[in-house]
mmCIF file with all atom_site columns, C-alpha atoms in Angstrom:
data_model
loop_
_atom_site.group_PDB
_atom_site.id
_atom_site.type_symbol
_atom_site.label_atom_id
_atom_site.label_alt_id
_atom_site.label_comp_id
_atom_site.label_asym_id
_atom_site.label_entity_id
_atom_site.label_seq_id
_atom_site.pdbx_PDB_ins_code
_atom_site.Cartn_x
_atom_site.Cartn_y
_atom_site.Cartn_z
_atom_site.occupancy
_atom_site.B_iso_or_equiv
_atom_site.pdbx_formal_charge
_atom_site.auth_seq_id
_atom_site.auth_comp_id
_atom_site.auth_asym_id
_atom_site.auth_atom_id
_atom_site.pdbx_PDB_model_num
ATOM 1   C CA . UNK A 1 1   ? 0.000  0.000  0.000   1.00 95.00 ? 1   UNK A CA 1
ATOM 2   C CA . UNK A 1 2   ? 1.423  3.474  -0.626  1.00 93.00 ? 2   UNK A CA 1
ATOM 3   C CA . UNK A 1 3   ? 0.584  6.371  2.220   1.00 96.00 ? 3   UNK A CA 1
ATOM 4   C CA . UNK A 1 4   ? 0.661  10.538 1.457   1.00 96.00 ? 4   UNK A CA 1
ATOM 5   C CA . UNK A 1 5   ? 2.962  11.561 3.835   1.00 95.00 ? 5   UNK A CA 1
ATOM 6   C CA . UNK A 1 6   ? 2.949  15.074 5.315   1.00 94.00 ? 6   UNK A CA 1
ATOM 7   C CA . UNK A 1 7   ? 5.520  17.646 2.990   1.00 95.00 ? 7   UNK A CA 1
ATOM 8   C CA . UNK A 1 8   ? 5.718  21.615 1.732   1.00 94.00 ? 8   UNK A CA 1
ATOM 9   C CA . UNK A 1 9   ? 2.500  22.835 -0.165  1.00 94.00 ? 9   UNK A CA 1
ATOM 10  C CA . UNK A 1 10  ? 5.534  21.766 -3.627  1.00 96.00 ? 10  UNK A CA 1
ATOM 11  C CA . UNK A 1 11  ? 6.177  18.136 -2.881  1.00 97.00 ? 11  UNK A CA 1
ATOM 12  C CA . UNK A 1 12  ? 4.201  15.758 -3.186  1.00 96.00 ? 12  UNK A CA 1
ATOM 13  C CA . UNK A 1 13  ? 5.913  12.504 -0.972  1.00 97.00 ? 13  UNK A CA 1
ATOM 14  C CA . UNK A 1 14  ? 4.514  9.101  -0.399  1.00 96.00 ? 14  UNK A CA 1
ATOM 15  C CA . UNK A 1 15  ? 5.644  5.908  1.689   1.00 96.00 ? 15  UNK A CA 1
ATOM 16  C CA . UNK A 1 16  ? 5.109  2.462  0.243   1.00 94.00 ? 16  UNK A CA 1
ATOM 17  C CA . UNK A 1 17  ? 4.671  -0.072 2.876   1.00 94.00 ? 17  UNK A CA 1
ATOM 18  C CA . UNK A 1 18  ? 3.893  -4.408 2.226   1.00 94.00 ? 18  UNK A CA 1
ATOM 19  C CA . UNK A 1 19  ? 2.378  -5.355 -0.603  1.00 92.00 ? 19  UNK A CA 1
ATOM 20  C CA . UNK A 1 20  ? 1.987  -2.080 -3.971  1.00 91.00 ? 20  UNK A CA 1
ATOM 21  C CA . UNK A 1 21  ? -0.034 -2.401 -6.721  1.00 89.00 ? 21  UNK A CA 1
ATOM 22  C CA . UNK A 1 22  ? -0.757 -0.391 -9.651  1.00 86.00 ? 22  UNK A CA 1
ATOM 23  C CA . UNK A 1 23  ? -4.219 0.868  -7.926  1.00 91.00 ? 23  UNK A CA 1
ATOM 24  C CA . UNK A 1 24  ? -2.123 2.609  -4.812  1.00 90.00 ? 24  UNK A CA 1
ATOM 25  C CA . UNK A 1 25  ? -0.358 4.117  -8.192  1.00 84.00 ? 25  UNK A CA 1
ATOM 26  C CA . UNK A 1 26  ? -3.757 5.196  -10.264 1.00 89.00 ? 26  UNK A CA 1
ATOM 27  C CA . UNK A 1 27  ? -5.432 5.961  -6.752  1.00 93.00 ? 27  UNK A CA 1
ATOM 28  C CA . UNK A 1 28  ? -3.356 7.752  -4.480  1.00 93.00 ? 28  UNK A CA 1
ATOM 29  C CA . UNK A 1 29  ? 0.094  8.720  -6.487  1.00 91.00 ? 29  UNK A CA 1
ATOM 30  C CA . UNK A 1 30  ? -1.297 9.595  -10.139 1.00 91.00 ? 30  UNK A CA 1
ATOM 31  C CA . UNK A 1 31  ? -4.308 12.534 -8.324  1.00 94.00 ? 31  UNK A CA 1
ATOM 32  C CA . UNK A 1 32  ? -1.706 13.943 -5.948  1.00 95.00 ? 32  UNK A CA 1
ATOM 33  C CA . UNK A 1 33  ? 1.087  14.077 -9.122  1.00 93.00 ? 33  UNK A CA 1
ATOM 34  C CA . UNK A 1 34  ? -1.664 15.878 -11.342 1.00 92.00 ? 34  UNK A CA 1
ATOM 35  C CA . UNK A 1 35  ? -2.871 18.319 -8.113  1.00 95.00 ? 35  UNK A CA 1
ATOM 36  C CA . UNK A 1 36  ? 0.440  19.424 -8.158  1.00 96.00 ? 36  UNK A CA 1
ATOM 37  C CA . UNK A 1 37  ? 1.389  19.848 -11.742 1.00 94.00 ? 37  UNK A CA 1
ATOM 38  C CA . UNK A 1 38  ? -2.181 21.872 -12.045 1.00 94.00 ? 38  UNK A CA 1
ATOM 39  C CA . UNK A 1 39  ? -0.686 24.266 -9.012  1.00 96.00 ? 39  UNK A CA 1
ATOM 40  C CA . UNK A 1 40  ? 2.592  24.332 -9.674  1.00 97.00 ? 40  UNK A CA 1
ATOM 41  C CA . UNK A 1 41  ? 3.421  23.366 -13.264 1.00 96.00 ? 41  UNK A CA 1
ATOM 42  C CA . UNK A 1 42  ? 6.519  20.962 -12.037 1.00 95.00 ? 42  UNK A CA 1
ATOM 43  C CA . UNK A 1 43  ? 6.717  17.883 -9.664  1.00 92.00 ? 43  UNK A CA 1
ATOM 44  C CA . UNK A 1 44  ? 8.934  17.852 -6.803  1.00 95.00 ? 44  UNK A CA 1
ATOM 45  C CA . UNK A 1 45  ? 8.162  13.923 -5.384  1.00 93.00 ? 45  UNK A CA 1
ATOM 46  C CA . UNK A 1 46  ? 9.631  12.098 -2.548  1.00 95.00 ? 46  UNK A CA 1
ATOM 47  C CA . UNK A 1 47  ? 8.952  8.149  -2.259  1.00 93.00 ? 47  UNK A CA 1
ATOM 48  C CA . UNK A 1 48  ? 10.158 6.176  0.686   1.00 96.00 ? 48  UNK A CA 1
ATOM 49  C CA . UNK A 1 49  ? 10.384 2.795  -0.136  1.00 92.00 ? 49  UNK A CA 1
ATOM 50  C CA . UNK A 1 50  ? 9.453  0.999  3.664   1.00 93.00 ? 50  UNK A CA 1
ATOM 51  C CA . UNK A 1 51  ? 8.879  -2.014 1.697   1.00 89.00 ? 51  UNK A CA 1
ATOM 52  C CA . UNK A 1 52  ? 10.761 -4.691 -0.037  1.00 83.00 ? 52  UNK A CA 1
ATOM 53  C CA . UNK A 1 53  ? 11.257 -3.788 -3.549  1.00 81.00 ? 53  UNK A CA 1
ATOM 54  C CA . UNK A 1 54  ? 10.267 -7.655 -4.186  1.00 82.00 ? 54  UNK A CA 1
ATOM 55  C CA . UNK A 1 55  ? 6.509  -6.425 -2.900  1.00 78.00 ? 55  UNK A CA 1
ATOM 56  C CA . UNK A 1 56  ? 5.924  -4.280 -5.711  1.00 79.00 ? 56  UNK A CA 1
ATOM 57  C CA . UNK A 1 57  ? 3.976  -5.782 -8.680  1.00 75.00 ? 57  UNK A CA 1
ATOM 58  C CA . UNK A 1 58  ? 5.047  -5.961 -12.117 1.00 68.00 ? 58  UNK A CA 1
ATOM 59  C CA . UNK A 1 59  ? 2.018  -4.056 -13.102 1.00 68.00 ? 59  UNK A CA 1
ATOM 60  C CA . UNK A 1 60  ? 2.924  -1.079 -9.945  1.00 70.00 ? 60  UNK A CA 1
ATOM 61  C CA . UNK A 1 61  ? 6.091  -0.436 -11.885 1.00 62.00 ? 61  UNK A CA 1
ATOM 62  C CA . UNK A 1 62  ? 4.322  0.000  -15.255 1.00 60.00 ? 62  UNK A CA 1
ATOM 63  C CA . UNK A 1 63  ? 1.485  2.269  -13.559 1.00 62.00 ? 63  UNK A CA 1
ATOM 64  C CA . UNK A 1 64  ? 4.638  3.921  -11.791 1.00 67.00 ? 64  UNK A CA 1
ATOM 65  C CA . UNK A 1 65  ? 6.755  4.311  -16.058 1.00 59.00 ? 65  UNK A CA 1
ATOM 66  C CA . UNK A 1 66  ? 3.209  5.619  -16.783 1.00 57.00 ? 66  UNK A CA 1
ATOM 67  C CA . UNK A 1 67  ? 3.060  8.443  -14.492 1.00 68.00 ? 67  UNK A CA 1
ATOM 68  C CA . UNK A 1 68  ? 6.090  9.381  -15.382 1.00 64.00 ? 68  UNK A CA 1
ATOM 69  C CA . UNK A 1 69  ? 5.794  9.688  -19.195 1.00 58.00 ? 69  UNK A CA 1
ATOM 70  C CA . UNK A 1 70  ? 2.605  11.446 -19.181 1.00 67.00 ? 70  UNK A CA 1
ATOM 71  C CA . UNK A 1 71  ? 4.323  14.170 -17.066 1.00 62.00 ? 71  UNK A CA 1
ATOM 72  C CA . UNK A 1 72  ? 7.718  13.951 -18.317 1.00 73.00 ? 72  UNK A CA 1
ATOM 73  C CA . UNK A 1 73  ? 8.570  17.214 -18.996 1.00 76.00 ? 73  UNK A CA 1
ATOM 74  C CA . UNK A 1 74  ? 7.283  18.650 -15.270 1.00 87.00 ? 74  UNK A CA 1
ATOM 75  C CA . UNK A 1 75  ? 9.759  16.745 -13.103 1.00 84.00 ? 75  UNK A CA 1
ATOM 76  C CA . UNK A 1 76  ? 11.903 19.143 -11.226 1.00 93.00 ? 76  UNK A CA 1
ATOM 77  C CA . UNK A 1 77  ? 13.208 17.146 -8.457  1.00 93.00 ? 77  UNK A CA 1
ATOM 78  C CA . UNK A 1 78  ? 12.653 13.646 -7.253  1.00 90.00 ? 78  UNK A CA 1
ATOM 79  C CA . UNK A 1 79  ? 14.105 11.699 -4.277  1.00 94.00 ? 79  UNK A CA 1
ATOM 80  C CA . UNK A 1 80  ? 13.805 8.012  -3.735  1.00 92.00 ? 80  UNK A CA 1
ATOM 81  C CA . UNK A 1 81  ? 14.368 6.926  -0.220  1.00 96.00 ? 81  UNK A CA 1
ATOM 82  C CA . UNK A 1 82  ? 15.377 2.899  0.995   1.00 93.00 ? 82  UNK A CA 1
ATOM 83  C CA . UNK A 1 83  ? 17.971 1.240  1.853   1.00 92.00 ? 83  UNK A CA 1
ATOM 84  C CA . UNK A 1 84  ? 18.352 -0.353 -1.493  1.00 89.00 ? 84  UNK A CA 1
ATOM 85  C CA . UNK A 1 85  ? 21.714 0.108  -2.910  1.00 90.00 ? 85  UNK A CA 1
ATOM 86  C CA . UNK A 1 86  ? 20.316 -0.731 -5.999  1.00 85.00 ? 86  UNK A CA 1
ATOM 87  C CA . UNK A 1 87  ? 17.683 1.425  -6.529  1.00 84.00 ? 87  UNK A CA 1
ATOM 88  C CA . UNK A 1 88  ? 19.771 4.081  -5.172  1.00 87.00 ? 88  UNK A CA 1
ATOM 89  C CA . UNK A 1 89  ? 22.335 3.789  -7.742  1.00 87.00 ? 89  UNK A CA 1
ATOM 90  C CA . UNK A 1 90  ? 19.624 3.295  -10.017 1.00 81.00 ? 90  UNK A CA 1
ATOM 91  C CA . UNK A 1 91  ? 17.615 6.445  -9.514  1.00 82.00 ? 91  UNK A CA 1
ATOM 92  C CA . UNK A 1 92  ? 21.191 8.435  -9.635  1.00 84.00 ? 92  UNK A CA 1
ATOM 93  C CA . UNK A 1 93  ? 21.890 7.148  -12.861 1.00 84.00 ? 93  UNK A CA 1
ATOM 94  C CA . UNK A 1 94  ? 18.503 7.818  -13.947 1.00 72.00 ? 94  UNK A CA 1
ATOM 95  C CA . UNK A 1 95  ? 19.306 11.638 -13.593 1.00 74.00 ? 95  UNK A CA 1
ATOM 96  C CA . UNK A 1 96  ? 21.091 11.744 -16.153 1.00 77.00 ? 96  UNK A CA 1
ATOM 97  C CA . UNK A 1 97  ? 18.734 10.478 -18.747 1.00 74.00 ? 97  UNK A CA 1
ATOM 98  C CA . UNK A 1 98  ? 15.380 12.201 -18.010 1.00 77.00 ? 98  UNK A CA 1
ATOM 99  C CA . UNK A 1 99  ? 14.302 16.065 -16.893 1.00 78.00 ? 99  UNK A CA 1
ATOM 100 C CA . UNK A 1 100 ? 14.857 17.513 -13.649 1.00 85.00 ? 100 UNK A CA 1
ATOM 101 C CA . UNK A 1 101 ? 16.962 16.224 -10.733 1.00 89.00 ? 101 UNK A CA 1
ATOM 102 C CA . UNK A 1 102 ? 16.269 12.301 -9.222  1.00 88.00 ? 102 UNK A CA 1
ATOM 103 C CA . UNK A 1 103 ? 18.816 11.539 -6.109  1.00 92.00 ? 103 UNK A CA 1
ATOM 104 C CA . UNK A 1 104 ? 18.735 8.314  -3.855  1.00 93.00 ? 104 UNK A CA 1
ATOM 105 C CA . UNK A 1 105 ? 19.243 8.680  -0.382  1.00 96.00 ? 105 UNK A CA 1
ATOM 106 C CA . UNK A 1 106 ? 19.140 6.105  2.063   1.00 96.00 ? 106 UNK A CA 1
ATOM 107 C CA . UNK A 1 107 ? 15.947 5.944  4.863   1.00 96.00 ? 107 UNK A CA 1
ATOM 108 C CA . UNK A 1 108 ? 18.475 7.613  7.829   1.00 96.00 ? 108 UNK A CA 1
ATOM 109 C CA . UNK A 1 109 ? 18.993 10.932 5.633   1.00 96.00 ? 109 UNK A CA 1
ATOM 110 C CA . UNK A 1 110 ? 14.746 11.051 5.148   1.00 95.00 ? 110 UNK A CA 1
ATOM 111 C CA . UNK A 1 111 ? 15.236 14.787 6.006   1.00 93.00 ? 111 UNK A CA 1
ATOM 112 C CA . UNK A 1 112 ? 17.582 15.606 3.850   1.00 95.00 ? 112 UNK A CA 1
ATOM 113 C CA . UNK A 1 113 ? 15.824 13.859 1.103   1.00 94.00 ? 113 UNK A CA 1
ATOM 114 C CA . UNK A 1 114 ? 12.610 16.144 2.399   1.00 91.00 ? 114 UNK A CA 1
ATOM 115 C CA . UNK A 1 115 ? 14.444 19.229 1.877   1.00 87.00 ? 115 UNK A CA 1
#
């Protein structure tokens, strides 16, 4: 399941926790990403990942490239928080090919990755 979690009026910031699906995407994360784009015009996002990454279904991650896309050219600054070295290195590297600024931090510098 995916959670809002509190954040400034310009993030929008979200904690996945056991099992995600692509509804907690179209439900929760897809309304909040368009509320803010309509206010806004960019998308400043924070995601803590409280969940193994195993727990995410195939079809979560597609709902997830989805989201992405259709606002592609609003991102302005994304941070991905876990523990996972993986998708930390991962969402650094993906920096570099898409618009705006992703970083991975790991869950103890949350605050940071809040700022």
């Amino acid at each position: 399941m995916i959670q809002i979690i509190n954040a400034p009026e310009n993030v929008v910031a979200f904690r996945a926790l056991g099992d995600v699906t692509a509804n907690d995407f179209k439900t929760i994360i897809a309304p909040a990403v368009k509320q803010l784009v309509e206010q806004i015009n960019e998308i400043n996002f924070l995601f803590l990942i409280d969940t193994d990454l195993e727990n995410f279904a195939a079809t979560a991650w597609l709902e997830d490239a989805f989201i992405g896309l259709k606002h592609f050219g609003k991102w302005n600054r994304a941070a991905i928080v876990t523990d996972s070295e993986n998708a930390i290195s991962f969402t650094n590297a993906f920096s570099y090919v898409v618009p705006g600024e992703f970083r991975g931090f790991k869950k103890e510098s949350f605050d940071e990755a809040l700022k």
